[in-house]
Coordinates of C-alpha atoms and ligand atoms in Angstrom, one line a residue:
M1 CA 25.7 27.8 21.5
D2 CA 27.3 24.3 20.3
L3 CA 23.8 22.6 20.5
L4 CA 22.4 25.5 18.4
A5 CA 25.0 24.8 15.8
A6 CA 24.4 21.1 16.2
A7 CA 20.8 21.4 15.4
G8 CA 21.4 23.9 12.6
A9 CA 19.6 26.5 14.5
A10 CA 19.8 30.5 14.1
P11 CA 21.4 32.1 17.2
S12 CA 18.5 32.9 19.6
A13 CA 18.4 36.8 18.9
S14 CA 17.3 36.1 15.4
E15 CA 13.6 35.7 14.7
F16 CA 14.3 33.1 12.1
Y17 CA 14.7 29.3 12.6
S18 CA 15.1 27.7 9.2
P19 CA 17.5 24.8 9.5
I20 CA 19.4 24.3 6.3
P21 CA 20.8 20.7 6.4
D22 CA 24.9 20.2 5.4
G23 CA 25.3 19.9 1.7
Y24 CA 22.0 21.6 0.8
R25 CA 22.2 24.4 -2.0
K26 CA 19.2 26.7 -1.7
G27 CA 17.6 27.1 -5.1
Q28 CA 18.9 24.2 -6.5
H29 CA 16.4 21.5 -5.6
K30 CA 12.7 21.3 -6.9
Y31 CA 9.5 20.5 -5.1
V32 CA 5.9 19.9 -6.4
A33 CA 3.5 20.2 -3.1
V34 CA -0.1 19.1 -3.9
L35 CA -2.8 20.3 -1.3
G36 CA -6.4 19.5 -1.0
T37 CA -9.6 22.0 -1.0
V38 CA -13.1 21.6 -0.6
M39 CA -12.8 18.0 0.9
S40 CA -10.5 15.2 1.5
G41 CA -10.0 11.8 0.6
L42 CA -10.2 12.8 -3.1
G43 CA -6.9 11.3 -4.3
K44 CA -4.3 13.8 -3.8
G45 CA -1.8 10.8 -3.4
I46 CA -2.7 9.5 -6.8
F47 CA -2.5 12.8 -8.5
A48 CA 0.9 13.0 -6.9
S49 CA 2.1 9.8 -7.5
S50 CA 0.8 9.8 -11.1
M51 CA 2.8 13.1 -11.8
A52 CA 6.0 11.9 -9.9
K53 CA 6.0 8.6 -12.3
V54 CA 5.5 10.9 -15.3
L55 CA 8.8 12.6 -14.2
K56 CA 10.5 9.7 -13.0
D57 CA 10.0 8.2 -16.5
K58 CA 11.6 11.2 -17.9
G59 CA 14.9 9.9 -15.9
L60 CA 14.3 12.4 -13.2
R61 CA 14.9 10.9 -9.6
V62 CA 11.7 11.7 -7.5
A63 CA 11.0 11.3 -3.8
P64 CA 7.6 11.4 -2.2
I65 CA 6.5 12.4 1.2
K66 CA 3.2 12.2 2.9
M67 CA 2.6 14.8 5.8
E68 CA -0.1 13.7 8.0
G69 CA -1.7 16.1 10.3
Y70 CA -2.9 13.6 13.1
L71 CA -0.9 13.7 16.4
N72 CA -0.1 9.9 16.5
I73 CA 3.6 9.3 15.7
D74 CA 2.9 6.6 13.0
A75 CA -0.2 4.9 11.6
G76 CA 0.4 1.9 13.6
T77 CA -2.7 2.2 15.9
L78 CA -5.1 3.6 13.5
N79 CA -8.2 1.8 13.0
P80 CA -8.4 0.7 9.4
Y81 CA -12.1 1.6 9.7
R82 CA -11.4 5.2 9.9
H83 CA -8.2 5.7 8.0
G84 CA -7.9 2.8 5.4
E85 CA -5.3 0.4 5.7
V86 CA -1.9 0.6 7.7
F87 CA 0.7 0.4 5.0
V88 CA 4.3 -1.1 6.1
L89 CA 7.4 -0.2 4.6
D90 CA 10.7 -2.1 4.2
D91 CA 12.0 -0.6 7.1
G92 CA 8.9 -1.1 9.5
T93 CA 7.4 2.2 9.2
E94 CA 4.0 2.0 9.8
C95 CA 2.1 4.5 7.5
D96 CA -0.8 5.9 5.5
M97 CA -2.1 3.8 2.7
D98 CA -1.2 6.6 0.0
L99 CA 2.5 5.1 0.4
G100 CA 1.1 2.1 -1.0
T101 CA 0.1 4.2 -4.0
Y102 CA 3.3 5.9 -4.3
E103 CA 5.3 2.5 -4.2
R104 CA 3.3 0.7 -6.6
M105 CA 3.0 3.8 -9.1
L106 CA 6.6 4.4 -8.8
D107 CA 8.1 0.8 -8.4
Q108 CA 10.1 2.3 -5.7
N109 CA 10.7 1.4 -1.9
L110 CA 10.1 4.0 0.5
T111 CA 11.4 4.7 3.8
R112 CA 10.5 6.3 7.1
R113 CA 11.7 9.7 5.4
N114 CA 8.9 9.6 3.0
F115 CA 6.4 10.1 5.7
V116 CA 5.8 12.3 8.9
T117 CA 3.0 13.2 11.2
S118 CA 2.3 16.1 13.2
G119 CA 2.8 13.8 16.3
R120 CA 6.5 12.8 15.0
I121 CA 7.2 16.6 14.5
Y122 CA 6.2 18.1 17.7
S123 CA 7.8 14.9 19.6
E124 CA 11.3 15.6 18.0
I125 CA 10.7 19.1 19.0
L126 CA 9.8 18.6 22.5
D127 CA 12.7 16.1 22.7
R128 CA 15.1 19.0 21.4
E129 CA 13.6 21.5 23.7
R130 CA 14.3 19.2 26.9
Q131 CA 17.9 19.0 25.4
G132 CA 18.3 22.6 25.7
V133 CA 18.7 23.0 21.8
Y134 CA 16.4 26.0 21.8
L135 CA 18.1 27.5 25.0
G136 CA 16.7 30.8 25.7
R137 CA 13.9 30.6 23.3
D138 CA 10.6 30.2 23.7
V139 CA 9.7 27.7 21.0
Q140 CA 6.8 28.8 18.7
M141 CA 4.8 27.2 15.9
I142 CA 6.5 29.6 13.7
P143 CA 9.3 29.6 13.1
H144 CA 10.2 26.3 14.9
V145 CA 7.5 24.0 13.9
T146 CA 7.6 25.2 10.3
G147 CA 11.5 25.2 10.4
E148 CA 11.2 21.3 11.2
V149 CA 9.0 20.8 8.3
K150 CA 11.2 22.6 6.0
R151 CA 14.3 20.8 7.4
K152 CA 12.5 17.5 6.7
L153 CA 11.7 18.4 2.9
R154 CA 15.1 19.5 2.7
E155 CA 16.8 16.5 4.0
L156 CA 14.7 14.4 1.7
A157 CA 15.7 16.7 -1.3
I158 CA 19.5 15.9 -0.6
R159 CA 19.2 12.1 0.7
G160 CA 16.2 11.3 -1.4
D161 CA 14.7 7.8 0.0
G162 CA 18.3 6.4 0.6
T163 CA 19.6 6.2 -2.8
G164 CA 21.1 9.7 -3.2
P165 CA 19.7 13.1 -4.1
A166 CA 16.3 13.6 -5.4
D167 CA 15.6 15.9 -8.6
V168 CA 12.2 16.4 -7.5
V169 CA 10.6 15.9 -4.1
F170 CA 6.8 15.4 -4.0
I171 CA 4.9 16.9 -0.9
E172 CA 1.4 15.6 -0.2
V173 CA -0.2 17.4 2.7
G174 CA -3.2 15.5 4.4
G175 CA -6.5 16.8 4.7
T176 CA -7.6 20.1 3.3
V177 CA -6.4 23.9 3.3
G178 CA -8.3 25.4 6.1
D179 CA -7.9 22.3 8.8
Y180 CA -6.5 23.4 12.0
E181 CA -4.2 20.5 12.2
N182 CA -2.5 20.9 9.0
G183 CA -2.0 24.8 8.9
F184 CA 1.6 24.6 9.7
Y185 CA 2.4 22.5 7.0
I186 CA 0.8 24.9 4.7
E187 CA 2.7 27.9 6.0
A188 CA 6.0 25.7 6.2
L189 CA 5.5 25.6 2.2
R190 CA 4.7 29.1 1.7
E191 CA 8.1 29.8 3.4
L192 CA 10.1 27.2 1.6
A193 CA 8.7 28.5 -1.8
F194 CA 9.8 32.2 -0.5
E195 CA 13.2 30.9 0.9
E196 CA 13.9 28.8 -2.2
G197 CA 13.0 31.4 -4.8
P198 CA 10.9 31.3 -8.1
G199 CA 10.9 28.2 -10.2
S200 CA 11.6 25.8 -7.1
V201 CA 8.0 24.9 -5.8
C202 CA 5.1 23.9 -7.9
F203 CA 1.8 24.1 -6.0
V204 CA -1.1 22.0 -7.1
A205 CA -4.5 22.5 -5.7
L206 CA -6.5 19.6 -5.9
T207 CA -10.1 20.4 -6.1
Y208 CA -13.5 18.9 -6.4
V209 CA -16.1 20.0 -8.9
I210 CA -19.7 18.9 -7.6
E211 CA -22.4 17.7 -9.9
P212 CA -25.8 17.7 -7.9
K213 CA -28.2 15.4 -9.1
T214 CA -30.9 17.6 -9.1
L215 CA -29.3 20.2 -11.2
G216 CA -27.5 17.5 -13.9
E217 CA -25.0 19.8 -14.4
Q218 CA -21.2 20.6 -13.0
K219 CA -20.9 23.6 -10.7
S220 CA -17.6 25.4 -10.1
K221 CA -18.4 27.6 -7.0
A222 CA -17.1 25.1 -4.3
A223 CA -14.0 24.5 -6.1
Q224 CA -13.3 28.4 -6.5
L225 CA -14.0 29.0 -2.8
G226 CA -11.6 26.1 -1.9
I227 CA -8.6 27.5 -3.9
K228 CA -9.8 31.1 -2.6
R229 CA -8.5 29.5 1.1
L230 CA -5.3 28.6 -0.6
L231 CA -4.8 32.3 -1.9
E232 CA -5.6 33.5 1.5
A233 CA -2.9 31.5 2.9
G234 CA -0.3 33.0 0.8
I235 CA 0.0 30.3 -1.9
Q236 CA -0.8 31.0 -5.6
P237 CA -1.5 27.4 -7.3
H238 CA 0.7 26.8 -10.5
L239 CA -1.5 23.9 -11.4
I240 CA -5.2 22.8 -10.6
A241 CA -6.5 19.2 -10.7
C242 CA -10.3 19.0 -10.7
R243 CA -11.8 15.7 -9.2
S244 CA -15.2 15.0 -10.6
S245 CA -17.4 11.8 -11.4
N246 CA -17.4 12.9 -15.0
P247 CA -14.6 14.5 -17.0
A248 CA -14.7 18.2 -15.9
Q249 CA -16.4 20.5 -18.7
R250 CA -14.4 23.3 -20.3
K251 CA -16.7 26.0 -19.1
V252 CA -16.4 24.8 -15.3
M253 CA -12.5 24.6 -16.0
E254 CA -12.5 27.9 -17.7
K255 CA -14.4 29.5 -14.5
I256 CA -12.0 27.8 -12.2
A257 CA -9.0 28.9 -14.1
M258 CA -10.2 32.5 -14.2
F259 CA -10.8 32.8 -10.4
S260 CA -7.7 31.2 -9.6
N261 CA -5.3 33.2 -12.1
V262 CA -4.2 29.8 -13.3
P263 CA -3.9 29.3 -17.4
L264 CA -6.4 26.8 -18.6
R265 CA -3.6 24.8 -20.0
R266 CA -2.8 24.1 -16.5
V267 CA -6.3 22.7 -15.2
F268 CA -6.5 19.1 -15.5
S269 CA -9.8 16.9 -15.4
M270 CA -9.1 14.1 -12.7
H271 CA -12.3 12.5 -13.0
D272 CA -13.3 8.9 -12.1
R273 CA -11.4 6.2 -14.1
E274 CA -11.7 2.5 -14.1
S275 CA -8.2 2.5 -13.1
I276 CA -5.8 5.0 -11.6
Y277 CA -2.9 3.4 -13.8
T278 CA -4.2 5.4 -16.6
I279 CA -3.7 8.5 -15.1
P280 CA 0.1 9.0 -16.2
D281 CA -0.6 8.9 -19.7
D282 CA -3.6 11.3 -19.4
M283 CA -1.5 13.7 -17.9
R284 CA 1.0 13.4 -20.6
S285 CA -1.5 13.9 -23.5
G286 CA -3.1 17.0 -21.5
G287 CA 0.5 18.3 -21.9
L288 CA 0.8 18.7 -18.0
D289 CA 4.1 17.0 -18.0
R290 CA 5.4 20.0 -20.0
E291 CA 3.6 22.7 -17.5
V292 CA 5.4 21.0 -14.7
L293 CA 8.8 21.3 -16.2
S294 CA 8.1 24.8 -17.2
V295 CA 7.2 25.7 -13.6
L296 CA 10.3 24.3 -12.4
S297 CA 12.7 24.8 -15.3
L298 CA 13.4 21.1 -15.9
H299 CA 13.0 20.9 -19.5
D300 CA 16.8 20.4 -19.9
R301 CA 16.9 17.6 -17.5
V302 CA 14.8 15.2 -19.3
D303 CA 16.2 12.0 -20.8
T304 CA 14.1 11.2 -23.9
R305 CA 15.7 7.7 -24.2
H306 CA 14.6 6.8 -20.5
E307 CA 11.3 8.0 -21.2
D308 CA 10.6 6.0 -24.4
Q309 CA 11.6 2.6 -22.6
A310 CA 9.6 3.6 -19.7
R311 CA 6.4 4.4 -21.6
R312 CA 6.8 1.4 -23.7
A313 CA 6.7 -0.8 -20.6
W314 CA 3.6 0.7 -19.3
A315 CA 1.9 1.0 -22.3
E316 CA 1.7 -2.6 -22.8
F317 CA 0.4 -2.8 -19.3
E318 CA -2.1 -0.2 -19.9
R319 CA -3.1 -1.9 -23.0
K320 CA -4.1 -4.9 -21.3
L321 CA -5.6 -2.9 -18.3
T322 CA -8.1 -1.2 -20.4
G323 CA -8.6 -4.1 -22.9
E324 CA -11.4 -6.6 -22.8
R325 CA -10.1 -9.5 -20.7
S326 CA -10.9 -13.2 -22.0
R327 CA -12.0 -14.9 -18.9
E328 CA -13.4 -13.8 -15.4
V329 CA -13.4 -15.5 -12.1
T330 CA -14.8 -14.4 -8.5
I331 CA -12.3 -14.2 -5.7
G332 CA -14.1 -13.8 -2.1
I333 CA -11.9 -11.6 0.5
T334 CA -13.2 -12.0 3.8
G335 CA -12.6 -9.8 6.7
K336 CA -14.3 -7.7 9.2
Y337 CA -13.7 -4.7 7.7
A338 CA -15.4 -6.0 4.5
E339 CA -17.8 -2.9 4.0
L340 CA -14.7 -0.4 3.9
R341 CA -12.7 -1.5 1.2
D342 CA -9.9 1.1 2.1
A343 CA -9.0 -1.2 4.8
Y344 CA -7.9 -3.6 2.3
A345 CA -6.6 -1.2 -0.5
S346 CA -3.4 -3.3 -1.1
I347 CA -5.1 -6.5 -1.9
E348 CA -7.4 -5.0 -4.1
K349 CA -4.6 -3.5 -6.0
A350 CA -2.3 -7.0 -5.9
V351 CA -5.5 -8.7 -7.3
E352 CA -5.7 -6.1 -9.9
H353 CA -2.2 -6.3 -11.2
C354 CA -2.8 -10.3 -11.7
S355 CA -5.9 -10.0 -13.3
V356 CA -3.9 -7.9 -15.9
H357 CA -1.0 -10.3 -16.3
L358 CA -3.4 -13.5 -16.6
D359 CA -6.2 -11.6 -18.7
C360 CA -8.8 -12.4 -16.4
H361 CA -11.6 -10.1 -15.1
V362 CA -11.7 -10.9 -11.2
N363 CA -14.6 -9.9 -9.7
Q364 CA -13.9 -9.2 -6.0
R365 CA -16.7 -10.3 -3.4
W366 CA -16.3 -8.8 0.2
I367 CA -17.6 -11.2 2.7
E368 CA -18.1 -10.2 6.5
T369 CA -16.9 -12.9 8.5
T370 CA -18.8 -12.2 11.4
E371 CA -21.8 -13.1 9.6
V372 CA -20.3 -16.5 8.6
S373 CA -20.6 -19.9 10.5
E374 CA -20.0 -23.5 9.8
E375 CA -24.0 -23.8 9.0
N376 CA -23.9 -21.2 6.5
V377 CA -20.3 -21.1 5.0
A378 CA -21.3 -23.4 1.8
E379 CA -23.9 -20.7 1.0
K380 CA -21.7 -17.8 1.8
L381 CA -18.9 -19.1 -0.2
S382 CA -20.8 -20.4 -3.1
G383 CA -20.0 -19.3 -6.7
L384 CA -16.4 -18.5 -5.6
D385 CA -13.3 -19.7 -7.4
G386 CA -10.8 -18.5 -4.7
V387 CA -10.7 -17.0 -1.4
I388 CA -8.3 -14.7 0.3
V389 CA -8.6 -14.4 4.4
P390 CA -6.7 -11.2 5.0
G391 CA -4.7 -9.9 8.1
G392 CA -6.8 -8.7 11.0
F393 CA -6.4 -8.1 14.8
G394 CA -8.6 -9.4 17.8
S395 CA -11.0 -12.0 18.1
R396 CA -14.2 -10.6 16.5
G397 CA -15.1 -12.6 13.1
V398 CA -12.3 -15.5 13.7
D399 CA -14.6 -18.3 13.9
G400 CA -16.2 -17.2 10.6
K401 CA -12.8 -17.0 9.1
I402 CA -12.1 -20.8 10.5
A403 CA -15.0 -21.7 9.2
C404 CA -14.0 -20.5 5.6
V405 CA -10.7 -22.3 5.8
K406 CA -12.1 -25.5 6.6
Y407 CA -14.4 -25.2 4.0
C408 CA -11.7 -24.0 1.3
R409 CA -9.4 -27.0 2.5
E410 CA -12.2 -29.6 2.5
N411 CA -13.7 -28.6 -0.9
G412 CA -10.4 -27.9 -3.0
V413 CA -11.4 -24.0 -3.1
P414 CA -8.0 -22.2 -4.0
Y415 CA -7.1 -20.4 -0.6
L416 CA -4.5 -17.5 0.3
G417 CA -4.3 -16.7 4.0
I418 CA -2.4 -13.6 4.9
C419 CA -1.2 -13.1 8.2
L420 CA -3.9 -13.9 10.4
G421 CA -5.4 -15.9 7.5
F422 CA -2.2 -18.0 7.7
Q423 CA -2.8 -18.4 11.6
V424 CA -6.2 -19.3 11.3
A425 CA -5.1 -22.0 8.6
V426 CA -2.9 -23.5 11.3
I427 CA -5.7 -23.5 13.9
E428 CA -8.0 -24.9 11.6
F429 CA -5.4 -27.9 10.7
A430 CA -4.7 -28.3 14.5
R431 CA -8.6 -28.4 15.4
N432 CA -9.9 -30.8 12.3
V433 CA -6.8 -32.7 11.0
L434 CA -4.9 -33.0 14.4
G435 CA -8.1 -33.5 16.5
L436 CA -6.8 -30.5 19.0
T437 CA -10.2 -29.3 19.4
D438 CA -9.2 -26.5 22.0
A439 CA -6.4 -25.4 19.6
S440 CA -6.4 -21.5 19.3
S441 CA -4.2 -18.4 19.5
T442 CA -3.4 -16.6 22.6
E443 CA -4.4 -13.5 20.8
F444 CA -8.1 -14.4 21.0
D445 CA -7.9 -16.8 24.1
P446 CA -5.1 -16.1 26.3
S447 CA -5.7 -19.1 28.9
C448 CA -6.2 -21.2 25.9
D449 CA -4.9 -25.1 26.8
T450 CA -3.4 -25.6 23.1
P451 CA -2.0 -22.3 22.0
V452 CA -0.7 -23.2 18.5
I453 CA -0.2 -19.6 17.7
S454 CA 1.0 -17.5 20.6
E455 CA 3.1 -14.4 21.1
L456 CA 6.4 -14.2 20.0
P457 CA 8.8 -14.6 22.6
D458 CA 10.7 -11.2 21.7
Q459 CA 7.3 -9.5 21.7
K460 CA 6.2 -10.7 25.1
K461 CA 8.9 -8.6 26.6
I462 CA 7.5 -5.4 25.5
E463 CA 4.7 -3.6 27.1
G464 CA 1.9 -1.9 25.6
L465 CA 0.5 -1.6 22.1
G466 CA 2.4 0.8 20.1
G467 CA 5.4 -0.5 18.4
T468 CA 5.5 -3.9 19.7
M469 CA 5.2 -5.7 16.5
R470 CA 7.7 -7.7 14.3
L471 CA 7.5 -5.2 11.7
G472 CA 9.1 -4.5 8.1
A473 CA 11.0 -6.8 5.7
Q474 CA 12.9 -10.1 6.6
D475 CA 14.2 -12.7 4.6
V476 CA 12.0 -15.9 4.2
K477 CA 13.9 -19.0 3.0
I478 CA 12.2 -21.3 0.9
M479 CA 12.0 -24.9 0.8
P480 CA 13.2 -26.5 -2.5
G481 CA 10.5 -28.7 -4.3
S482 CA 7.5 -26.9 -2.5
L483 CA 4.7 -24.9 -4.0
A484 CA 6.2 -21.5 -2.6
H485 CA 9.3 -22.5 -4.4
F486 CA 7.7 -23.1 -7.7
L487 CA 5.7 -19.7 -7.3
A488 CA 9.0 -17.9 -6.3
G489 CA 10.5 -19.3 -9.8
G490 CA 12.8 -21.5 -8.5
R491 CA 14.4 -18.9 -5.8
T492 CA 15.0 -20.2 -2.4
S493 CA 14.7 -16.9 -0.7
M494 CA 11.9 -14.0 -0.9
R495 CA 12.0 -10.7 1.0
E496 CA 8.7 -9.8 2.3
R497 CA 7.1 -7.5 4.8
F498 CA 5.7 -8.3 8.3
R499 CA 3.4 -6.7 10.8
H500 CA 2.6 -9.4 13.5
R501 CA 2.8 -10.2 17.1
Y502 CA 2.0 -13.8 17.1
E503 CA 3.4 -17.0 15.3
V504 CA 3.2 -20.6 15.2
D505 CA 4.5 -22.0 18.6
P506 CA 7.5 -24.2 17.4
T507 CA 6.4 -27.1 19.7
F508 CA 3.6 -27.7 17.4
I509 CA 5.5 -27.8 14.2
E510 CA 6.5 -31.4 13.9
R511 CA 2.8 -32.5 14.6
L512 CA 1.2 -30.2 12.1
E513 CA 3.9 -31.3 9.6
S514 CA 3.4 -35.1 10.4
R515 CA -0.4 -34.6 9.0
G516 CA 0.3 -32.9 5.9
M517 CA 0.8 -29.2 6.5
V518 CA 4.4 -28.1 5.1
F519 CA 6.0 -25.2 6.3
S520 CA 7.9 -24.4 3.2
G521 CA 9.0 -20.7 4.2
R522 CA 10.8 -20.0 7.5
H523 CA 13.1 -17.4 8.8
P524 CA 16.6 -18.3 7.8
E525 CA 17.8 -18.7 11.6
Q526 CA 15.0 -18.6 13.8
P527 CA 11.9 -21.0 14.2
I528 CA 9.6 -18.5 12.7
M529 CA 7.2 -20.1 10.2
Q530 CA 6.4 -17.7 7.4
I531 CA 4.7 -19.6 4.5
L532 CA 2.6 -22.5 4.9
E533 CA 1.1 -25.0 2.4
L534 CA -0.7 -28.4 2.2
R535 CA 1.1 -31.7 0.9
S536 CA -1.1 -33.4 -1.4
S537 CA -1.5 -36.5 0.9
A538 CA -0.4 -37.2 4.3
P539 CA 0.9 -40.3 5.7
A540 CA -1.3 -42.6 8.2
Q541 CA -0.9 -41.8 11.4
D542 CA -0.8 -44.2 14.4
E543 CA -3.4 -41.8 16.3
G544 CA -5.6 -41.1 13.1
E545 CA -6.9 -41.6 10.0
P546 CA -4.8 -41.3 6.8
V547 CA -5.6 -38.0 5.4
S548 CA -5.6 -37.5 1.9
I549 CA -5.2 -33.6 1.4
T550 CA -5.3 -33.1 -2.6
H551 CA -5.5 -29.5 -3.0
P552 CA -5.0 -27.4 -6.0
Y553 CA -3.9 -24.2 -4.3
F554 CA -3.7 -23.7 -0.4
I555 CA -1.1 -21.5 0.8
G556 CA -0.8 -19.2 3.8
A557 CA 1.8 -16.2 4.5
Q558 CA 2.7 -14.7 7.9
F559 CA 3.9 -11.7 5.7
H560 CA 1.6 -9.3 3.6
P561 CA 2.3 -10.3 0.2
E562 CA 0.0 -7.5 -1.0
L563 CA 2.5 -4.8 0.0
T564 CA 5.2 -5.8 -2.1
G565 CA 2.7 -6.3 -5.6
R566 CA 3.6 -3.8 -8.3
P567 CA 1.7 -3.3 -11.4
L568 CA 4.7 -4.6 -13.7
R569 CA 6.0 -7.1 -10.9
P570 CA 2.9 -8.8 -9.7
Q571 CA 3.1 -10.8 -6.3
P572 CA 3.8 -14.5 -6.9
L573 CA 1.3 -15.8 -4.2
F574 CA -1.3 -13.5 -5.7
M575 CA -0.5 -14.7 -9.1
G576 CA -0.9 -18.3 -8.2
L577 CA -4.1 -17.7 -6.5
V578 CA -5.8 -16.2 -9.6
A579 CA -4.4 -19.0 -12.0
A580 CA -5.7 -21.6 -9.5
A581 CA -9.0 -19.9 -9.6
I582 CA -9.2 -19.8 -13.5
R583 CA -8.5 -23.7 -13.5
A584 CA -11.2 -24.2 -10.7
R585 CA -13.7 -22.1 -13.0
Y586 CA -13.0 -23.7 -16.3
E587 CA -11.4 -27.0 -16.0
S588 CA -14.7 -28.6 -15.6
L589 CA -16.9 -26.3 -17.0
D590 CA -15.5 -25.8 -20.3
P591 CA -12.7 -28.6 -20.7
D592 CA -12.0 -27.8 -24.4
R593 CA -11.4 -24.0 -23.8
W594 CA -9.5 -25.0 -20.7
A595 CA -7.3 -27.3 -22.9
Q596 CA -6.3 -24.0 -25.0
M597 CA -5.8 -21.8 -22.0
K598 CA -3.4 -24.2 -20.0
R599 CA -1.0 -23.8 -23.1
E600 CA -0.8 -20.2 -22.7
P601 CA 2.5 -19.3 -21.5
D602 CA 1.3 -16.4 -19.2
L603 CA -1.1 -18.5 -17.4
S604 CA 1.0 -22.0 -17.4
R605 CA 3.7 -20.3 -15.8
W606 CA 1.6 -20.0 -12.9
L607 CA -0.3 -23.3 -12.7
N608 CA 1.1 -25.4 -10.2
S609 CA 0.2 -29.4 -10.8
P610 CA -1.4 -30.7 -7.6
S611 CA -0.1 -34.3 -8.4
S612 CA 3.3 -33.0 -9.0
T613 CA 3.2 -31.4 -5.6
E614 CA 3.1 -34.7 -3.8
Q615 CA 6.5 -35.4 -5.5
R616 CA 8.0 -32.4 -4.7
V617 CA 7.5 -32.3 -1.0
Ligands
LIG701 N1 -3.2 -10.5 14.9 C1 -2.1 -11.4 14.4 C2 -0.9 -11.0 15.1 O1 -0.9 -9.8 15.3 C3 -2.0 -11.1 12.9 C4 -1.8 -9.9 12.6 C5 -2.2 -9.4 11.2 O2 -3.0 -10.0 10.5 N2 -1.4 -8.4 10.4 O3 -0.1 -11.9 14.8

């Protein structure tokens, strides 16, 4: 009985199990639940995060949660090919890429509480079952599993993401209504709405309006049928978002509204746009914000001063985002998932933020590294003003990445190496500058004689793959006078997010540095190298030729800078790269224009002068 009480469970005689966390007051908390119909992958996260931003701008505290149907405990072992990038939170949670959309849109750090999978819910329930928490009861989908879902939502409502209670919890359920694997989430939401009472949960159905080429017009039937499934599950949507390629036609929206019992003013066209960052304002101009406030009776909680301020800052960003850019560059992103851009979603976004702030259209060219070799690298990278070698796992495509690094280093092409891209920069330097021709990583070659990259001592002790990585945010100590220091605006510390198992073997650091590689970012106490760059020239060595490394921008990060880039606070390593790419394109091509450009304060802030690098380090 004590255990039951501790779990907040009802006595075993009752049919109900709806744990209410301490301090929770039923009916006082508000929820917006976004559910998919017709098909998945349409942007529930984009809708939910845009709506959450609109409410946050009004001074309300918002807390999003993504509920995944799969049985994995987290997203750590998922293949980015199948599921898109694995996004890492500050606390080390490996989660769905939608959490990245929420963090960027809301400019808010999320935690483990903002993400849940069926696997985690089941595993917690099974643990409790073994502890005897449900003693005397058969543990069932309803009420126990649904009860745990409601508990998680209510806990999020009272704690928020660690900073205090949330005014509105935004719930996004993965997949579509009718999937077996997410059925219990939808049932839990129906129960939640019933228990909390009217005006507590606002349901949004995100649906899809098809436009078959052969017909040349939009059809609403699939959307109607999709929403019917939601009605069959006992949920009446309050709002409908119509995903479509072109703006949803009025006639189509009227039909959908009529068949779903939803007034037309609560049906929103979420057609394809050049950028998702214009959606919050479109929602406002469509009056959708007022509709949500009405459903949840939140009008009197709006802080208009806060809203005006937030809107002004965003409007400036949006004006630049949608305006013509005065220049353009092309940046290559080399990876092995290059054909599937979702695998690099945050990189694409981080670059987009910089392109807005630097008034530069950035063409992103995706390069499949398995097709790159020493012989064809010049041709594969031709026309690029900068190169990003992103993170990755396993040996496939690594030789191509090393060839890319060598080409960039030798030809002065601006380079940003991320995680694996940092590691291959070390391997390439060891092989081609230090002459350690068999240098490699124990990840690709476990019996390698010169393992310049090898497993972290702490990680070696852990068996298996799931959960053995160095994960989450860590401080990076920055060397004064370095390029990293310049990019960080003179700060000597940054906090960045990691997800790796291997690192630079400390026994090679001295040799690497003696020939011009500078480890300008390090763990504050341990010998873990976190940022590398090149000195502009390296001293002659007894055992080799003097090397001259005048490079305009060559930087590598053991962490993932793309995870912390935000629309209004672009990530410095990416800003430096795009600025260097602008210089690479215009300095020799159009010297007069360049002379003008480099005086622009927004650009010159990020232009590192290669000649001063030498003096600095
Ligand atoms: N595979 C490398 C490691 O585990 C790099 C990881 C990454 O790029 N995220 O250390």
